[in-house]
Amino acid sequence: MNNLLKGKKGIIFGALNDKSIAWQVALKCHEQGAEFVLTNAPIAMRMGEINKLAADCNNAKIIPCDVTKNEDMENLIKQSMEILGGKIDFILHSVGMSMNIRKGKPYGDLDYKWHHETLDISSVSFHRLLQTCFKMDAINDWGSVLALTYIASQRIFPDYSEMGDAKSLLESYARGFGYHYGKRNKVRINTISQSPTPTTAGSGVKGFGDFFDYASALSPLGNASAEACADYCVLMFSDLSRMVTMQNLYHDGGFSFTGFSYDVFKLMENKK
Amino acid sequence: MNNLLKGKKGIIFGALNDKSIAWQVALKCHEQGAEFVLTNAPIAMRMGEINKLAADCNNAKIIPCDVTKNEDMENLIKQSMEILGGKIDFILHSVGMSMNIRKGKPYGDLDYKWHHETLDISSVSFHRLLQTCFKMDAINDWGSVLALTYIASQRIFPDYSEMGDAKSLLESYARGFGYHYGKRNKVRINTISQSPTPTTAGSGVKGFGDFFDYASALSPLGNASAEACADYCVLMFSDLSRMVTMQNLYHDGGFSFTGFSYDVFKLMENKK
Amino acid sequence: MNNLLKGKKGIIFGALNDKSIAWQVALKCHEQGAEFVLTNAPIAMRMGEINKLAADCNNAKIIPCDVTKNEDMENLIKQSMEILGGKIDFILHSVGMSMNIRKGKPYGDLDYKWHHETLDISSVSFHRLLQTCFKMDAINDWGSVLALTYIASQRIFPDYSEMGDAKSLLESYARGFGYHYGKRNKVRINTISQSPTPTTAGSGVKGFGDFFDYASALSPLGNASAEACADYCVLMFSDLSRMVTMQNLYHDGGFSFTGFSYDVFKLMENKK
Amino acid sequence: MNNLLKGKKGIIFGALNDKSIAWQVALKCHEQGAEFVLTNAPIAMRMGEINKLAADCNNAKIIPCDVTKNEDMENLIKQSMEILGGKIDFILHSVGMSMNIRKGKPYGDLDYKWHHETLDISSVSFHRLLQTCFKMDAINDWGSVLALTYIASQRIFPDYSEMGDAKSLLESYARGFGYHYGKRNKVRINTISQSPTPTTAGSGVKGFGDFFDYASALSPLGNASAEACADYCVLMFSDLSRMVTMQNLYHDGGFSFTGFSYDVFKLMENKK
């Protein structure tokens, strides 16, 4: 390995099981010499297999955190610094949940209470994380913070529904805090816009399989895997990407800049 | 005048006083032959001079509406159709308020309850408006809906704080509903990203005057006025722009695509 | 009609036959009260039916112009001002030709002499037009100049080959001269990024029919027609869009901001 | 070091002296275990100190190449594969020259013969490089090609003049060949949009010093240095960024997404 993160301390949100991007990020960060704390929502921890991941990562500590609660976030940051013995160098935010999708409410019939919950969990949580760190001065100068997003923030994919809006808001927070935290502490903040990925959450979206194949046919390099995304996160956490901030970085095999490919037509014929 | 909106029926949100963009939009729509209903928040109505505007617009009806309440929105749409005698052809959404800015809370110390209120008033209100219309089938085929936004949604202007995030979310709703309402009824939905404008709301932002001059110096054509914005809204409401949808349209004298101008340097010297 | 261009003087490039967007623009500008000169390449004039169009437009004068020659451009501008009796208010640039596509050379085997010709005809011609006007001070203050482009400038559509590059360059000139001409004379310069359109040139591209259907299925409003594009050009030439400059304006039924639509899948099934 | 490029073979264009970004890229690639060939225009070689760089990089071979000549490009690729003993893994294109700027011709008075030379040297050279490799099948699967660009391709910086257009075209080629080479060989192609950098070429632009300070004041992290850019190039050449392609990657300390900063005002006051 390349020791790209040797001596660095981090926090990784959202590792549910080995299909999770966050799970792969944890494994790669471990390989590259980082120490980190794992966190997830209390309920996700019960469902998932995060203990197994922790064991594979030099017995990383696990701290439950409800990202919609200020006090949980404060506790997470405080404990993380105690456990890791100092300020944080990198954070991965991989958190999202759409109440309306889960409840079967379409885009033209959203329940707004649920919609605010979706925004709170999926987007405001990122601001809350950064604001908590900002107030506690918890991130080292030149630290790197990433959130995972999807191109539905910029173009419409109908089934992605309100999550597209949540991702737009998430990307906006990355720019906003990228400015303010950059000015004060040179902390850099970016989002990674990843190919559709067959995680537990992703696979649950209606028609995911067909859409996954469509995206792959349109992307010159095919869809990016969770492992490849984890590699890219490692790069963006490393000291070799210090001047990249406030960006939405497409990690998608070229999907975002491809308008058309005959492979889409071929795909359809093969499905017959 | 050009009769660009002859026979068209509309709803115009947000005319507080004659500095408001919405005020100018109402005057121009009236000139172009449209009939419409005016609406604003109950509290804004007490502060503003909307009755004067209504008198100048063929005694347009005024319907108060708290945009955070579903029932107010439903009432507005229902009454508008009764008053105007049929479905709606155009709507201007010019609504925004930042609780945290008003209360002096900086971007690194947001109160999240207020932040959700900011999002609810400034952004979710647009989805609520569209969803209410969608459910009531209240917009004629090829109707046109506009919301006013600002480039702070895409690039950071520190004093704009959480309103930049709110505008990002607003623009995302325009795309989302632009897809769904376009598919069902050919309704087109766009946002107009306007130059800084010395409205009552705008002028209240810290350092507005200096920033206004900076933006004007950077823009090859200078800042766009409220009147010019109203002209552009008329165009986008007319039948001559029917195939434009899901776009964020910069109406800003070229600001958005200018990286630098020596006039910025000159401006600073003149201020000495 | 709306008299949106009453008293305005223009130059319209590229009307070959009634399928041409420029042809429709001429008709609409005539309806809206404008006077203008028509121009095209000498060879295109022999093939096309431009005399018929001129007859329908109050006997508009026709001036041949090879857009790759400075002296032809100078002659065009000089004669136009003489014929129209003053400076110009609006110009449509609708010019493009790909030598390599015509000769069957794929993107990985371009002939660079032809490629420079493609750029010269399709892109540099726009700079040449603007520079000639700039030097001759031939455009009235607040004049409006448009060039037609296509989204292949920003995303890859493999069959569009080198024309995508030519359109990128064209859009860049619109920004560049939008700045310089805006600063000096308030002249505004924009490009319109139009849906695929079954013009004589468009239809000649390999697989145009399939692709046209694909684009239509993906666009919430379907593909924009040449007539609709002409309407939009009228708006952008009018005084009601004065502060819009340096923009690439998508006129495409929502194609550019739609990532996916099930109608693409349906389309394929129907083709079986 | 991290051995990020161990065993990789490359070609690096454009190292003139130790202020060149390409010079720093060569040093960093050497540190990371790569072997490569250096190349530059014959005339640049006479002026520069490339021999010193070659000595510091394990006696890298130097092959002169006029990038406007197909046969020079073919010779470069052929010789490089012979010297390095196989296909190429990474290439840096850092080539640009504006004839009109050099000759003092402003944007409104370009000489078009020189302009085509500018495009040929600065932009078409990148297509020629890729096409030559494509035909010779000279790049390994998953190879990575980068070109250096500047934000003037997307927004206007008046002094950058025709080079902004050249960079737009360059970025378009990266997308175009990113598609075609990606489909055939999984080769990924990106541009890096770097902060203004005090290279020999950059410093020669009129008013560079003032502009450099302005850009630094606007960027939350300040301007990115040539060394930092080289670090980022290493990451993009490595196997850890395999699914990133067809992108324009901003390496600019946040400049591209910052609309305004009070530090710009402060800067001006300090200059008094």
PDB file of C-alpha atoms in Angstrom, chain C residues 112, chain D residues 63-79 128 132 136:
ATOM      1  CA  TYR C 112      -6.544  18.262 -39.358  1.00  0.00           C
TER       2      TYR C 112
ATOM      3  CA  ILE D  63      12.509  13.981 -27.458  1.00  0.00           C
ATOM      4  CA  PRO D  64      11.812  17.249 -29.264  1.00  0.00           C
ATOM      5  CA  CYS D  65       8.342  17.500 -30.760  1.00  0.00           C
ATOM      6  CA  ASP D  66       6.592  20.203 -32.734  1.00  0.00           C
ATOM      7  CA  VAL D  67       3.034  19.468 -31.628  1.00  0.00           C
ATOM      8  CA  THR D  68       1.582  20.917 -34.820  1.00  0.00           C
ATOM      9  CA  LYS D  69       3.172  18.202 -36.953  1.00  0.00           C
ATOM     10  CA  ASN D  70       1.680  14.744 -37.240  1.00  0.00           C
ATOM     11  CA  GLU D  71       5.030  13.187 -38.038  1.00  0.00           C
ATOM     12  CA  ASP D  72       6.685  14.723 -34.986  1.00  0.00           C
ATOM     13  CA  MET D  73       3.908  13.365 -32.822  1.00  0.00           C
ATOM     14  CA  GLU D  74       4.184   9.916 -34.370  1.00  0.00           C
ATOM     15  CA  ASN D  75       7.925   9.943 -33.860  1.00  0.00           C
ATOM     16  CA  LEU D  76       7.506  10.989 -30.234  1.00  0.00           C
ATOM     17  CA  ILE D  77       5.071   8.187 -29.462  1.00  0.00           C
ATOM     18  CA  LYS D  78       7.060   5.577 -31.319  1.00  0.00           C
ATOM     19  CA  GLN D  79      10.356   6.530 -29.692  1.00  0.00           C
ATOM     20  CA  ARG D 128      -3.371  15.111 -32.402  1.00  0.00           C
ATOM     21  CA  THR D 132      -1.749   9.440 -32.749  1.00  0.00           C
ATOM     22  CA  MET D 136      -0.822   3.366 -32.793  1.00  0.00           C
TER      23      MET D 136
END
